Short mmCIF file of C-alpha atoms in Angstrom, two decimals:
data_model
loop_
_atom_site.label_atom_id
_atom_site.label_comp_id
_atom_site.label_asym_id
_atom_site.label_seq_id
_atom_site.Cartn_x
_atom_site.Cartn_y
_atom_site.Cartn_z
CA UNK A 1 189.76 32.99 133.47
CA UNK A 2 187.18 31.03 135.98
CA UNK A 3 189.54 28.87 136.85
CA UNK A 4 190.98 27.19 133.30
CA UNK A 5 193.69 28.88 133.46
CA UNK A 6 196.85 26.44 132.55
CA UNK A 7 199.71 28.62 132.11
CA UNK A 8 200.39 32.30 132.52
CA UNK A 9 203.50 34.11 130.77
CA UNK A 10 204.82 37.35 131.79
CA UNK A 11 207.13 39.54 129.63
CA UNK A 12 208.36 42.71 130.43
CA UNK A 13 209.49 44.94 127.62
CA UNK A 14 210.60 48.77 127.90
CA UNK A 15 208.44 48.88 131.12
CA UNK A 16 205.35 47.36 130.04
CA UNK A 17 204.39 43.99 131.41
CA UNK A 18 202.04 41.30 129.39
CA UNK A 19 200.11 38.73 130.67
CA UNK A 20 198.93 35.95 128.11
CA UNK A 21 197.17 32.48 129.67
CA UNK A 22 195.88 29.72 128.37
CA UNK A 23 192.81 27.46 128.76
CA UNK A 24 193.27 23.91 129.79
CA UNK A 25 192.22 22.95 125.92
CA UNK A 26 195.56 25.54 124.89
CA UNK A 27 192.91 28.61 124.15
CA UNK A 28 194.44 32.12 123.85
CA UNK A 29 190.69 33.19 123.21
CA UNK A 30 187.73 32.55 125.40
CA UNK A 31 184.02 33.20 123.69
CA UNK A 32 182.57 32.93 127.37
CA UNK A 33 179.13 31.36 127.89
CA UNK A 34 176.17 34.28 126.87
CA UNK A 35 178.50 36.04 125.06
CA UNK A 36 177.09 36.49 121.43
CA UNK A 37 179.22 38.19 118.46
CA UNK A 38 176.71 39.07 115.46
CA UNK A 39 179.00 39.57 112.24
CA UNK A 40 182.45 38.13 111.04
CA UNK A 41 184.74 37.09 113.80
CA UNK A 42 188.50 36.64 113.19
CA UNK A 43 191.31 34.69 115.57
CA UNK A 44 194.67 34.48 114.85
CA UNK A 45 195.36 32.08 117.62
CA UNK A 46 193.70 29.06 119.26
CA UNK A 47 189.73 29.86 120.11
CA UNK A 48 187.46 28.36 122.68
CA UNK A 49 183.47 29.14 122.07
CA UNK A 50 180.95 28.15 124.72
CA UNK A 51 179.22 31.43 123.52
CA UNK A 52 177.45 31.70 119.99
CA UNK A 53 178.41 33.49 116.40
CA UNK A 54 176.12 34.95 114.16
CA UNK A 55 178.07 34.96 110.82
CA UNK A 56 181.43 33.78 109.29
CA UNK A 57 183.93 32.51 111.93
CA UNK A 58 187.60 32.07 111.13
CA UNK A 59 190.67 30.65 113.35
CA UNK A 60 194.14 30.68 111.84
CA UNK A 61 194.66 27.54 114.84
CA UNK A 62 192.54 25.13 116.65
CA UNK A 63 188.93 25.90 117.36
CA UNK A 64 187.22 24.10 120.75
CA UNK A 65 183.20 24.65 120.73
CA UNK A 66 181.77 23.52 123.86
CA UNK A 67 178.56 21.79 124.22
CA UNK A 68 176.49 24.95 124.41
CA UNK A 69 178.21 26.51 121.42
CA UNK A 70 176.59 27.75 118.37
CA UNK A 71 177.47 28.62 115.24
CA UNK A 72 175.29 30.32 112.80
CA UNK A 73 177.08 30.64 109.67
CA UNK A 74 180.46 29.79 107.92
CA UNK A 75 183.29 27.78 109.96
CA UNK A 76 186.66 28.16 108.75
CA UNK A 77 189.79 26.92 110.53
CA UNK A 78 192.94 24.64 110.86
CA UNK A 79 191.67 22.16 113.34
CA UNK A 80 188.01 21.75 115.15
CA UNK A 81 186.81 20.00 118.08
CA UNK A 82 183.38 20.71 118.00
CA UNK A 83 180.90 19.28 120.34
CA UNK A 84 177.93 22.44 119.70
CA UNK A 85 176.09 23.13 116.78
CA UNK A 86 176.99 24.54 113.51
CA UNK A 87 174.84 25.49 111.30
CA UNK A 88 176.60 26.18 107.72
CA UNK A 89 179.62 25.33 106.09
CA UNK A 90 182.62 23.64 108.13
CA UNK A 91 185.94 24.13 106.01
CA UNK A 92 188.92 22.93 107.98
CA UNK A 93 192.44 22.20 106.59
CA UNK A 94 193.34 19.98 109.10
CA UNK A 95 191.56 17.70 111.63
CA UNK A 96 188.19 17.76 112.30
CA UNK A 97 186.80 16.11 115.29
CA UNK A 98 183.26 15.59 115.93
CA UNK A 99 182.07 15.02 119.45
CA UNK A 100 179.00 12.96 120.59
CA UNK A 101 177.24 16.13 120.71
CA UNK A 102 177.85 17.89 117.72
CA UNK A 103 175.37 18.67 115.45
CA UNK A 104 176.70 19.85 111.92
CA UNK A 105 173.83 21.19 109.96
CA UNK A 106 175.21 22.15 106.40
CA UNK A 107 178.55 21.04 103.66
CA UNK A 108 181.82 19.52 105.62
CA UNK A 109 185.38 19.98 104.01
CA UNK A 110 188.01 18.84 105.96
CA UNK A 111 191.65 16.98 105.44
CA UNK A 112 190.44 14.26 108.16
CA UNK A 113 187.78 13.79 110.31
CA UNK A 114 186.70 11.78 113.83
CA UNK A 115 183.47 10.83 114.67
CA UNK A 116 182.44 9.90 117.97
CA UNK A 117 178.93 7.58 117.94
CA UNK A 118 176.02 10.25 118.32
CA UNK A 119 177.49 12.61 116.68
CA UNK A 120 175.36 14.07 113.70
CA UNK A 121 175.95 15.98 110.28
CA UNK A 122 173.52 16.97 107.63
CA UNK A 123 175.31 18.22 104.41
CA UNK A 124 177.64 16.50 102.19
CA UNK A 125 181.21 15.54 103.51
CA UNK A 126 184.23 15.85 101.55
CA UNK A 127 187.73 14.74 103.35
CA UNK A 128 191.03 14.54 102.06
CA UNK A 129 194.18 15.96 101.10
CA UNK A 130 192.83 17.61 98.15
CA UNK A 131 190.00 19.38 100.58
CA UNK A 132 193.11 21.11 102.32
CA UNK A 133 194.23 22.70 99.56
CA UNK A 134 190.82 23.71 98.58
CA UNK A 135 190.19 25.02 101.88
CA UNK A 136 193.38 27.02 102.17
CA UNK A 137 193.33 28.81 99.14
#
């Protein structure tokens, strides 16, 4: 995938072979740079965006938003490294982790959360233990 691959299995099963690779950041699924998905998006395993959502997003794993990234609607996922834009709700049931160049432009829910200096939010901001169940439900 450009050149991020990290690791490549092969399995062979009743004569059919599958490839599955994995971005440096452990991504199964790439959102590539100009790609842009316009409705609800579901991923069952761990997501890189560089690309930009329209609508609710949900990752059963880790989400990685580049720099470029944008979201424009609901974020929902187990852990976030965000360093794009969001702009609506952020719901995670783990770790959040904010980079300098996030921008978070609506209500945060999240377990715990890391800020890096620059980073910015504009909602309210509720983290916790009691936020994971909430957010798992």
């Amino acid at each position: 995938m450009l050149g991020t691959r990290e690791k490549t299995k092969v399995a062979t099963n009743n004569n059919t072979t599958v490839r599955t690779s994995t971005t440096r950041d452990g991504a199964n699924c790439v959102v590539s740079t100009g790609t842009k998905i316009e409705g609800n998006f579901r991923s069952t395993e761990n997501t890189r965006l560089d690309g930009e959502i329209i609508g609710e997003f949900r990752c059963d794993k880790k989400v990685v938003m580049g720099d470029k990234s944008r979201i424009q609607g609901k974020l929902i996922a187990t852990d976030a490294l965000i360093m794009g834009t969001v702009d609506g709700e952020v719901m995670i049931s783990g770790t959040l982790h904010l980079q300098a160049t996030a921008v978070i432009n609506g209500d945060i829910s999240a377990k715990a959360i890391t800020v890096e200096e620059g980073a910015q939010y504009n909602g309210n901001c509720k983290i916790g233990a009691s936020v994971k169940q909430a957010v798992t439900a």
